[in-house]
Amino acid sequence: MAPVPDASSSWTTDEDGIKVPPLLPVPSDIAKPGDELCAICKTIDFEPSAFFRHRGSDEDDDSADADDEDEDEDDEGEDEDSDEEEEEEESDEDSIALSNDNILGAITDVRKRVHCPFCRLALRAVGGSRVPDTKGGSPVSVEIQVIKNGAAPRMSPTRVLMPSVEAPGAYIDEQAVFPEIVVLANDAPPSGGRESLVRVVNREKIDFDMVANWLDICESVHGDECRKKPGMDEFPVHPATILQEFRLIDVNRGCLVRAGEGDKYTALSYVWGTATVLRTVMANVESLEQPGAFDTPEIQGRLALTVKDAIQATREIGIPYLWVDALCIVQDDVHGEKLPHIKQMNRIYEMAELVIVARSGRDANAGLPGVRPWTRDAVQPIEQMTPQLRLAVRTIYGNDSADCAYETRGWTYQETAFARRQLVFAGGQVIFLCNFAGNWSEDRVIENDETVRAEMLDGGNAGNWNGDDDISSYEGQVQNYSSRVLTYESDIYAAFAGVSQRMRELMNTDLCHGIPPRYFDWCLLWDPMNAQTRRQGTASWSWAGWTGGVFPHIWGWYNRNTRNIQKALKVRTWIIWYHRVAHDSTNCQLVWDWNAGSKRKRDSRNFYGGEIRSRFSIDCSQTRPTERTLTTAPTYYPDILCDNPGSGFLQFWTVSIEFRLDHHEPSEEDGRNSWFGGHTQLGIFGRNGRELGTIQVSDTWLGKRSLPLTGEFIILCEGRDKSADNHHFDDEEPGWKYKVMLLEWHDEYAERVAVGSINKGDEREGEPVWKEIILG
């Protein structure tokens, strides 16, 4: 039976001016016939008083009073207070704790207790049917921990049950992350608050008044901090000021319109999938600009269901316009407006008042559950322990990620990365996210000034944008994006174009086939995260040249600060990187020119403007590319991320050496590399049989060869395998090595196989030569 709002209930306004929606009544079908707590769950105290620590009680107020009145206590007094608080916390847990060390039992047994409401709830919370019965040969068990809910000063603290699954010696990645079971807000005592408790979700449809209220709270309480660009201290610029043909859907007039600089809009982020999607093209754009165009039977029949629902949702929230990629960009205008729009995706999504995220949909016809009546198929997990106490699973954003197509798609990555506010459709309800709101959802009571401000004390959520002096602002984006998939591999740069624009703003650099020229040498040292295959339309030296996730981690083995990195690159590098303009041309251009105004000064310095140093016992004076054309090299996808794109083929001089590859004897130092899925760690051996270093090669590549084998390596630069002790960066700090790249030649050009390390000086264990390389 669906809950219906009580006719006598209405919205109220709290003392801080925040509007509070009424609670819906509890559905009458929560308690099932034959329900009875199992023998283990009967040991839990399900009295409501066990879940609420009443404001004003000794256990809550003693420590607060002590803080206010006795700030100058000596160390002994502070220790006594600490001991008392620890004893109180232990007592708190004991009042609810289960017998048998908080273990509900083997998950196979928990599944059998179909009439125990708490076992059903705990099973649903940890992941239900997706959690296996065994893991790594060991049985999976269900455990329960008790914590105190974090509370702002005027909030009533409550206790939370946190179920989890365990298996000896195994990690269960199918389980939900930190699930929480809390009291239903309807069962809160009159003297206690309802903040952060679970409320009943309307099964029929979304309450868009609640959503609009979340927006109002964000605007009034968070203010400018949620109007700024994510990760930056400046406000976004409306796309209409940059794009001449920036169109929006007028959700009230039902047509496309040319947007003005002040027009507020939502933006849709969704998966196209295999659905047939109506697109704006040059042949129909004028007709779609006629008022009522989207309301005609012809267009209604062709509109994707997710787009229809997004139009309705935007209208109900009270925002006049909606941006949808398929409709607001003329898709076949490839030489006109399409590319400029793709390059401004960061501005389109960061300027949206709200990004509507269709996270639960597998394609464009999945719709947005809850926009239209009775389109939600998820049942809210609420169970009745006693007539006086109902418990429910509290939504944790992301716990429905299993089999989530949205999280795997390349195009959707930057759409949420730039969103200032999101309305996420997931798990059968909607969740509101912004710079401070981490989990405002239909099933959680958050409409309280102290609750909202307590979240702000934790600091803002800038996502992977860590500022202009942090290399992880680049590396984090690459790591997250590279593991995603594309229907068309040729979109590898286009779906990352908004991130590239942000690199210009944050780090004053564009991207050369995905690599920032200012940090070129070290950004070539990325590691694979899992099994990879070559993306043939791109360069092998770039992460973009491979499908499968990559792990660029300068921040881990050196330092996050970009100024420290720039300083070190002046000392630790020697290659002068040139980019071939085209196969049929002998012209090469510098990948980056640190001093374009002075050729003479540039010629006496290295690629980053540092002094040229003598490292090797051979003549290394030749750095300019020789004139040559290529006749057998493939043509790569156009690099739309770079102002001066080249062919994707680098031409440069460096040290080349042949070494032997063979099986590596594992050691304790190898632990950091054990997670390289789909790869095997090999030893690099010199002519005297000594292992000089290691390298991770693809199992696919290795499977076509027999060990031992001889391979050609080039020395790229100096680098590290791990950070220095105490994170010192002195030039004499031990741990600096030569980073080497294993090559595979294809007639006139070579490709990257993998990158490894050898100790400095070990190049003499081979026959080093100064060689010109063309790397594709």
PDB file of C-alpha atoms in Angstrom, residues 161-399:
ATOM      1  CA  LEU A 161      24.036  -0.163  13.236  1.00  0.00           C
ATOM      2  CA  MET A 162      26.646  -0.867  10.565  1.00  0.00           C
ATOM      3  CA  PRO A 163      26.444  -4.354   9.051  1.00  0.00           C
ATOM      4  CA  SER A 164      29.361  -5.743   7.063  1.00  0.00           C
ATOM      5  CA  VAL A 165      30.493  -9.038   5.564  1.00  0.00           C
ATOM      6  CA  GLU A 166      33.779 -10.784   6.263  1.00  0.00           C
ATOM      7  CA  ALA A 167      35.667 -13.806   4.987  1.00  0.00           C
ATOM      8  CA  PRO A 168      39.056 -14.857   6.409  1.00  0.00           C
ATOM      9  CA  GLY A 169      41.887 -13.709   4.188  1.00  0.00           C
ATOM     10  CA  ALA A 170      39.615 -12.257   1.488  1.00  0.00           C
ATOM     11  CA  TYR A 171      38.252  -8.880   0.435  1.00  0.00           C
ATOM     12  CA  ILE A 172      34.601  -8.933  -0.589  1.00  0.00           C
ATOM     13  CA  ASP A 173      34.326  -6.269  -3.261  1.00  0.00           C
ATOM     14  CA  GLU A 174      30.676  -7.094  -3.986  1.00  0.00           C
ATOM     15  CA  GLN A 175      29.508  -5.705  -0.640  1.00  0.00           C
ATOM     16  CA  ALA A 176      28.001  -2.278  -0.097  1.00  0.00           C
ATOM     17  CA  VAL A 177      30.409   0.267   1.357  1.00  0.00           C
ATOM     18  CA  PHE A 178      29.707   1.285   4.957  1.00  0.00           C
ATOM     19  CA  PRO A 179      25.951   0.611   4.938  1.00  0.00           C
ATOM     20  CA  GLU A 180      23.970   2.101   7.815  1.00  0.00           C
ATOM     21  CA  ILE A 181      20.810   0.990   9.593  1.00  0.00           C
ATOM     22  CA  VAL A 182      19.042   3.709  11.560  1.00  0.00           C
ATOM     23  CA  VAL A 183      15.720   4.436  13.202  1.00  0.00           C
ATOM     24  CA  LEU A 184      12.801   5.605  11.080  1.00  0.00           C
ATOM     25  CA  ALA A 185      12.174   9.316  11.724  1.00  0.00           C
ATOM     26  CA  ASN A 186       8.523   8.569  12.517  1.00  0.00           C
ATOM     27  CA  ASP A 187       9.687   6.678  15.639  1.00  0.00           C
ATOM     28  CA  ALA A 188      11.881   9.457  17.049  1.00  0.00           C
ATOM     29  CA  PRO A 189      10.801  10.513  20.542  1.00  0.00           C
ATOM     30  CA  PRO A 190       9.050  13.889  20.818  1.00  0.00           C
ATOM     31  CA  SER A 191      11.984  15.329  22.724  1.00  0.00           C
ATOM     32  CA  GLY A 192      14.525  14.138  20.167  1.00  0.00           C
ATOM     33  CA  GLY A 193      15.406  15.468  16.757  1.00  0.00           C
ATOM     34  CA  ARG A 194      14.842  13.703  13.464  1.00  0.00           C
ATOM     35  CA  GLU A 195      18.038  14.941  11.829  1.00  0.00           C
ATOM     36  CA  SER A 196      19.752  12.325   9.618  1.00  0.00           C
ATOM     37  CA  LEU A 197      17.142   9.677  10.396  1.00  0.00           C
ATOM     38  CA  VAL A 198      15.416   7.801   7.585  1.00  0.00           C
ATOM     39  CA  ARG A 199      12.097   9.058   6.312  1.00  0.00           C
ATOM     40  CA  VAL A 200       9.557   7.200   4.213  1.00  0.00           C
ATOM     41  CA  VAL A 201       9.936   7.771   0.478  1.00  0.00           C
ATOM     42  CA  ASN A 202       6.814   8.355  -1.570  1.00  0.00           C
ATOM     43  CA  ARG A 203       6.563   5.216  -3.720  1.00  0.00           C
ATOM     44  CA  GLU A 204       4.383   6.922  -6.307  1.00  0.00           C
ATOM     45  CA  LYS A 205       6.660   9.743  -7.464  1.00  0.00           C
ATOM     46  CA  ILE A 206       9.356  12.231  -6.524  1.00  0.00           C
ATOM     47  CA  ASP A 207       8.375  15.198  -4.391  1.00  0.00           C
ATOM     48  CA  PHE A 208       9.912  17.961  -6.511  1.00  0.00           C
ATOM     49  CA  ASP A 209       9.001  20.546  -3.884  1.00  0.00           C
ATOM     50  CA  MET A 210      11.581  18.783  -1.716  1.00  0.00           C
ATOM     51  CA  VAL A 211      14.150  18.962  -4.510  1.00  0.00           C
ATOM     52  CA  ALA A 212      13.485  22.668  -5.072  1.00  0.00           C
ATOM     53  CA  ASN A 213      13.856  23.166  -1.320  1.00  0.00           C
ATOM     54  CA  TRP A 214      17.308  21.511  -1.399  1.00  0.00           C
ATOM     55  CA  LEU A 215      18.321  23.996  -4.071  1.00  0.00           C
ATOM     56  CA  ASP A 216      17.021  26.875  -1.943  1.00  0.00           C
ATOM     57  CA  ILE A 217      18.949  25.607   1.102  1.00  0.00           C
ATOM     58  CA  CYS A 218      22.127  25.293  -0.943  1.00  0.00           C
ATOM     59  CA  GLU A 219      21.698  28.816  -2.303  1.00  0.00           C
ATOM     60  CA  SER A 220      20.914  30.416   1.054  1.00  0.00           C
ATOM     61  CA  VAL A 221      23.300  28.520   3.354  1.00  0.00           C
ATOM     62  CA  HIS A 222      26.203  27.475   1.095  1.00  0.00           C
ATOM     63  CA  GLY A 223      25.977  30.643  -0.958  1.00  0.00           C
ATOM     64  CA  ASP A 224      28.882  31.555  -3.212  1.00  0.00           C
ATOM     65  CA  GLU A 225      30.862  28.427  -2.361  1.00  0.00           C
ATOM     66  CA  CYS A 226      28.436  26.386  -4.444  1.00  0.00           C
ATOM     67  CA  ARG A 227      28.364  28.941  -7.255  1.00  0.00           C
ATOM     68  CA  LYS A 228      32.095  28.709  -7.949  1.00  0.00           C
ATOM     69  CA  LYS A 229      33.756  26.357 -10.380  1.00  0.00           C
ATOM     70  CA  PRO A 230      34.525  23.015  -8.703  1.00  0.00           C
ATOM     71  CA  GLY A 231      38.024  23.201  -7.240  1.00  0.00           C
ATOM     72  CA  MET A 232      38.520  26.859  -8.150  1.00  0.00           C
ATOM     73  CA  ASP A 233      37.979  30.181  -6.428  1.00  0.00           C
ATOM     74  CA  GLU A 234      36.192  31.856  -9.318  1.00  0.00           C
ATOM     75  CA  PHE A 235      32.729  31.858 -10.806  1.00  0.00           C
ATOM     76  CA  PRO A 236      31.847  30.131 -14.087  1.00  0.00           C
ATOM     77  CA  VAL A 237      31.165  32.077 -17.265  1.00  0.00           C
ATOM     78  CA  HIS A 238      27.894  31.468 -19.078  1.00  0.00           C
ATOM     79  CA  PRO A 239      28.476  29.471 -22.297  1.00  0.00           C
ATOM     80  CA  ALA A 240      26.326  31.950 -24.213  1.00  0.00           C
ATOM     81  CA  THR A 241      29.143  34.495 -23.849  1.00  0.00           C
ATOM     82  CA  ILE A 242      31.566  32.134 -25.621  1.00  0.00           C
ATOM     83  CA  LEU A 243      29.476  30.017 -28.007  1.00  0.00           C
ATOM     84  CA  GLN A 244      27.633  31.849 -30.763  1.00  0.00           C
ATOM     85  CA  GLU A 245      24.992  29.149 -31.176  1.00  0.00           C
ATOM     86  CA  PHE A 246      24.377  28.043 -27.585  1.00  0.00           C
ATOM     87  CA  ARG A 247      20.906  26.478 -27.568  1.00  0.00           C
ATOM     88  CA  LEU A 248      18.658  25.326 -24.738  1.00  0.00           C
ATOM     89  CA  ILE A 249      15.311  23.548 -24.549  1.00  0.00           C
ATOM     90  CA  ASP A 250      12.602  25.861 -23.265  1.00  0.00           C
ATOM     91  CA  VAL A 251      10.709  23.377 -21.092  1.00  0.00           C
ATOM     92  CA  ASN A 252       7.592  25.554 -20.943  1.00  0.00           C
ATOM     93  CA  ARG A 253       7.342  26.475 -24.636  1.00  0.00           C
ATOM     94  CA  GLY A 254       8.551  23.066 -25.837  1.00  0.00           C
ATOM     95  CA  CYS A 255      11.216  24.155 -28.315  1.00  0.00           C
ATOM     96  CA  LEU A 256      14.874  24.994 -28.827  1.00  0.00           C
ATOM     97  CA  VAL A 257      15.896  28.598 -28.155  1.00  0.00           C
ATOM     98  CA  ARG A 258      19.100  30.601 -28.497  1.00  0.00           C
ATOM     99  CA  ALA A 259      20.242  31.162 -24.925  1.00  0.00           C
ATOM    100  CA  GLY A 260      20.942  34.510 -23.338  1.00  0.00           C
ATOM    101  CA  GLU A 261      23.733  35.175 -20.849  1.00  0.00           C
ATOM    102  CA  GLY A 262      21.377  35.222 -17.880  1.00  0.00           C
ATOM    103  CA  ASP A 263      19.332  32.126 -18.726  1.00  0.00           C
ATOM    104  CA  LYS A 264      19.332  29.510 -15.957  1.00  0.00           C
ATOM    105  CA  TYR A 265      19.262  25.891 -17.037  1.00  0.00           C
ATOM    106  CA  THR A 266      19.702  22.303 -15.961  1.00  0.00           C
ATOM    107  CA  ALA A 267      21.920  19.918 -17.933  1.00  0.00           C
ATOM    108  CA  LEU A 268      21.304  16.222 -18.516  1.00  0.00           C
ATOM    109  CA  SER A 269      24.032  13.624 -18.038  1.00  0.00           C
ATOM    110  CA  TYR A 270      23.001  10.199 -19.305  1.00  0.00           C
ATOM    111  CA  VAL A 271      24.095   7.115 -21.223  1.00  0.00           C
ATOM    112  CA  TRP A 272      23.011   6.946 -24.862  1.00  0.00           C
ATOM    113  CA  GLY A 273      23.661   3.212 -25.064  1.00  0.00           C
ATOM    114  CA  THR A 274      22.010   1.383 -27.945  1.00  0.00           C
ATOM    115  CA  ALA A 275      18.846   3.482 -27.891  1.00  0.00           C
ATOM    116  CA  THR A 276      17.822   5.442 -30.967  1.00  0.00           C
ATOM    117  CA  VAL A 277      18.175   9.069 -29.927  1.00  0.00           C
ATOM    118  CA  LEU A 278      16.507  12.022 -31.669  1.00  0.00           C
ATOM    119  CA  ARG A 279      19.273  14.417 -32.652  1.00  0.00           C
ATOM    120  CA  THR A 280      19.262  17.963 -33.866  1.00  0.00           C
ATOM    121  CA  VAL A 281      20.800  18.176 -37.325  1.00  0.00           C
ATOM    122  CA  MET A 282      20.991  20.937 -39.905  1.00  0.00           C
ATOM    123  CA  ALA A 283      17.869  19.574 -41.626  1.00  0.00           C
ATOM    124  CA  ASN A 284      15.578  19.826 -38.561  1.00  0.00           C
ATOM    125  CA  VAL A 285      17.048  22.564 -36.368  1.00  0.00           C
ATOM    126  CA  GLU A 286      14.692  25.261 -37.634  1.00  0.00           C
ATOM    127  CA  SER A 287      11.603  23.124 -37.070  1.00  0.00           C
ATOM    128  CA  LEU A 288      12.728  22.279 -33.520  1.00  0.00           C
ATOM    129  CA  GLU A 289      13.010  25.995 -32.792  1.00  0.00           C
ATOM    130  CA  GLN A 290       9.262  26.473 -33.388  1.00  0.00           C
ATOM    131  CA  PRO A 291       7.214  26.820 -30.156  1.00  0.00           C
ATOM    132  CA  GLY A 292       5.522  23.528 -29.243  1.00  0.00           C
ATOM    133  CA  ALA A 293       7.856  21.449 -31.450  1.00  0.00           C
ATOM    134  CA  PHE A 294       8.651  18.970 -28.674  1.00  0.00           C
ATOM    135  CA  ASP A 295       4.974  18.559 -27.841  1.00  0.00           C
ATOM    136  CA  THR A 296       3.951  17.340 -31.301  1.00  0.00           C
ATOM    137  CA  PRO A 297       3.080  13.638 -31.643  1.00  0.00           C
ATOM    138  CA  GLU A 298       5.853  13.145 -34.197  1.00  0.00           C
ATOM    139  CA  ILE A 299       8.629  14.483 -31.934  1.00  0.00           C
ATOM    140  CA  GLN A 300       7.136  12.994 -28.759  1.00  0.00           C
ATOM    141  CA  GLY A 301       7.321   9.585 -30.394  1.00  0.00           C
ATOM    142  CA  ARG A 302      11.005  10.048 -31.196  1.00  0.00           C
ATOM    143  CA  LEU A 303      12.214  11.690 -27.982  1.00  0.00           C
ATOM    144  CA  ALA A 304      14.222   9.375 -25.729  1.00  0.00           C
ATOM    145  CA  LEU A 305      12.338   8.618 -22.501  1.00  0.00           C
ATOM    146  CA  THR A 306      15.174   9.946 -20.325  1.00  0.00           C
ATOM    147  CA  VAL A 307      15.041  13.249 -22.194  1.00  0.00           C
ATOM    148  CA  LYS A 308      11.255  13.477 -21.779  1.00  0.00           C
ATOM    149  CA  ASP A 309      11.592  12.876 -18.044  1.00  0.00           C
ATOM    150  CA  ALA A 310      14.399  15.439 -17.761  1.00  0.00           C
ATOM    151  CA  ILE A 311      12.165  18.051 -19.409  1.00  0.00           C
ATOM    152  CA  GLN A 312       9.374  17.309 -16.939  1.00  0.00           C
ATOM    153  CA  ALA A 313      11.738  17.256 -13.941  1.00  0.00           C
ATOM    154  CA  THR A 314      13.270  20.600 -14.920  1.00  0.00           C
ATOM    155  CA  ARG A 315       9.798  22.106 -15.280  1.00  0.00           C
ATOM    156  CA  GLU A 316       8.655  20.796 -11.874  1.00  0.00           C
ATOM    157  CA  ILE A 317      11.781  22.068 -10.117  1.00  0.00           C
ATOM    158  CA  GLY A 318      11.040  25.506 -11.541  1.00  0.00           C
ATOM    159  CA  ILE A 319      14.018  26.043 -13.851  1.00  0.00           C
ATOM    160  CA  PRO A 320      13.027  27.303 -17.316  1.00  0.00           C
ATOM    161  CA  TYR A 321      15.636  25.655 -19.553  1.00  0.00           C
ATOM    162  CA  LEU A 322      17.355  22.307 -20.098  1.00  0.00           C
ATOM    163  CA  TRP A 323      20.551  21.447 -22.000  1.00  0.00           C
ATOM    164  CA  VAL A 324      20.780  18.025 -23.693  1.00  0.00           C
ATOM    165  CA  ASP A 325      23.770  17.223 -25.895  1.00  0.00           C
ATOM    166  CA  ALA A 326      21.860  15.369 -28.641  1.00  0.00           C
ATOM    167  CA  LEU A 327      19.382  18.224 -29.074  1.00  0.00           C
ATOM    168  CA  CYS A 328      21.268  21.396 -28.191  1.00  0.00           C
ATOM    169  CA  ILE A 329      24.250  20.766 -30.487  1.00  0.00           C
ATOM    170  CA  VAL A 330      23.701  20.451 -34.239  1.00  0.00           C
ATOM    171  CA  GLN A 331      25.236  17.000 -34.523  1.00  0.00           C
ATOM    172  CA  ASP A 332      26.167  17.021 -38.212  1.00  0.00           C
ATOM    173  CA  ASP A 333      27.668  20.514 -38.176  1.00  0.00           C
ATOM    174  CA  VAL A 334      31.150  19.050 -37.722  1.00  0.00           C
ATOM    175  CA  HIS A 335      32.922  22.011 -39.305  1.00  0.00           C
ATOM    176  CA  GLY A 336      30.788  24.598 -37.549  1.00  0.00           C
ATOM    177  CA  GLU A 337      29.427  24.585 -34.019  1.00  0.00           C
ATOM    178  CA  LYS A 338      29.990  20.985 -32.897  1.00  0.00           C
ATOM    179  CA  LEU A 339      33.716  21.116 -32.077  1.00  0.00           C
ATOM    180  CA  PRO A 340      33.526  24.451 -30.198  1.00  0.00           C
ATOM    181  CA  HIS A 341      30.751  22.982 -28.038  1.00  0.00           C
ATOM    182  CA  ILE A 342      32.779  19.834 -27.317  1.00  0.00           C
ATOM    183  CA  LYS A 343      35.721  21.975 -26.235  1.00  0.00           C
ATOM    184  CA  GLN A 344      33.490  23.940 -23.838  1.00  0.00           C
ATOM    185  CA  MET A 345      31.864  21.002 -22.038  1.00  0.00           C
ATOM    186  CA  ASN A 346      33.428  22.150 -18.782  1.00  0.00           C
ATOM    187  CA  ARG A 347      31.648  25.501 -19.023  1.00  0.00           C
ATOM    188  CA  ILE A 348      28.337  23.986 -20.122  1.00  0.00           C
ATOM    189  CA  TYR A 349      28.139  21.658 -17.119  1.00  0.00           C
ATOM    190  CA  GLU A 350      29.684  23.927 -14.487  1.00  0.00           C
ATOM    191  CA  MET A 351      27.274  26.761 -15.355  1.00  0.00           C
ATOM    192  CA  ALA A 352      24.182  24.568 -15.026  1.00  0.00           C
ATOM    193  CA  GLU A 353      22.076  25.312 -11.953  1.00  0.00           C
ATOM    194  CA  LEU A 354      21.702  21.560 -11.588  1.00  0.00           C
ATOM    195  CA  VAL A 355      23.050  18.565 -13.504  1.00  0.00           C
ATOM    196  CA  ILE A 356      20.432  15.813 -13.767  1.00  0.00           C
ATOM    197  CA  VAL A 357      22.342  12.525 -13.586  1.00  0.00           C
ATOM    198  CA  ALA A 358      20.584   9.442 -14.974  1.00  0.00           C
ATOM    199  CA  ARG A 359      22.894   7.117 -13.059  1.00  0.00           C
ATOM    200  CA  SER A 360      20.557   4.145 -12.943  1.00  0.00           C
ATOM    201  CA  GLY A 361      19.839   4.021 -16.685  1.00  0.00           C
ATOM    202  CA  ARG A 362      21.556   1.672 -19.121  1.00  0.00           C
ATOM    203  CA  ASP A 363      20.487   3.682 -22.160  1.00  0.00           C
ATOM    204  CA  ALA A 364      18.593   6.806 -23.174  1.00  0.00           C
ATOM    205  CA  ASN A 365      15.215   5.052 -22.995  1.00  0.00           C
ATOM    206  CA  ALA A 366      15.569   3.937 -19.369  1.00  0.00           C
ATOM    207  CA  GLY A 367      13.822   7.076 -18.132  1.00  0.00           C
ATOM    208  CA  LEU A 368      14.200   8.788 -14.753  1.00  0.00           C
ATOM    209  CA  PRO A 369      12.443   6.635 -12.132  1.00  0.00           C
ATOM    210  CA  GLY A 370       9.935   8.592 -10.079  1.00  0.00           C
ATOM    211  CA  VAL A 371       9.343  11.471 -12.488  1.00  0.00           C
ATOM    212  CA  ARG A 372       6.240   9.798 -13.900  1.00  0.00           C
ATOM    213  CA  PRO A 373       3.903   8.095 -11.399  1.00  0.00           C
ATOM    214  CA  TRP A 374       4.633   4.503 -10.417  1.00  0.00           C
ATOM    215  CA  THR A 375       7.887   4.187 -12.360  1.00  0.00           C
ATOM    216  CA  ARG A 376      10.063   3.235  -9.397  1.00  0.00           C
ATOM    217  CA  ASP A 377      10.711  -0.469  -9.009  1.00  0.00           C
ATOM    218  CA  ALA A 378      12.925  -0.268  -5.908  1.00  0.00           C
ATOM    219  CA  VAL A 379      11.286  -1.018  -2.554  1.00  0.00           C
ATOM    220  CA  GLN A 380      12.575   1.052   0.355  1.00  0.00           C
ATOM    221  CA  PRO A 381      14.263  -1.245   2.920  1.00  0.00           C
ATOM    222  CA  ILE A 382      12.241  -0.677   6.111  1.00  0.00           C
ATOM    223  CA  GLU A 383      11.534  -3.378   8.668  1.00  0.00           C
ATOM    224  CA  GLN A 384       9.525  -3.432  11.908  1.00  0.00           C
ATOM    225  CA  MET A 385      11.440  -4.750  14.911  1.00  0.00           C
ATOM    226  CA  THR A 386       8.652  -4.001  17.399  1.00  0.00           C
ATOM    227  CA  PRO A 387       5.413  -2.006  17.086  1.00  0.00           C
ATOM    228  CA  GLN A 388       7.339   0.914  18.606  1.00  0.00           C
ATOM    229  CA  LEU A 389      10.479   0.677  16.470  1.00  0.00           C
ATOM    230  CA  ARG A 390      11.040   0.522  12.725  1.00  0.00           C
ATOM    231  CA  LEU A 391      14.555   0.449  11.291  1.00  0.00           C
ATOM    232  CA  ALA A 392      15.663   1.273   7.755  1.00  0.00           C
ATOM    233  CA  VAL A 393      18.753   1.278   5.565  1.00  0.00           C
ATOM    234  CA  ARG A 394      20.025   4.825   5.107  1.00  0.00           C
ATOM    235  CA  THR A 395      21.102   5.614   1.552  1.00  0.00           C
ATOM    236  CA  ILE A 396      24.845   5.929   1.001  1.00  0.00           C
ATOM    237  CA  TYR A 397      25.554   7.404  -2.419  1.00  0.00           C
ATOM    238  CA  GLY A 398      27.392   4.914  -4.625  1.00  0.00           C
ATOM    239  CA  ASN A 399      26.257   1.720  -2.921  1.00  0.00           C
TER     240      ASN A 399
END
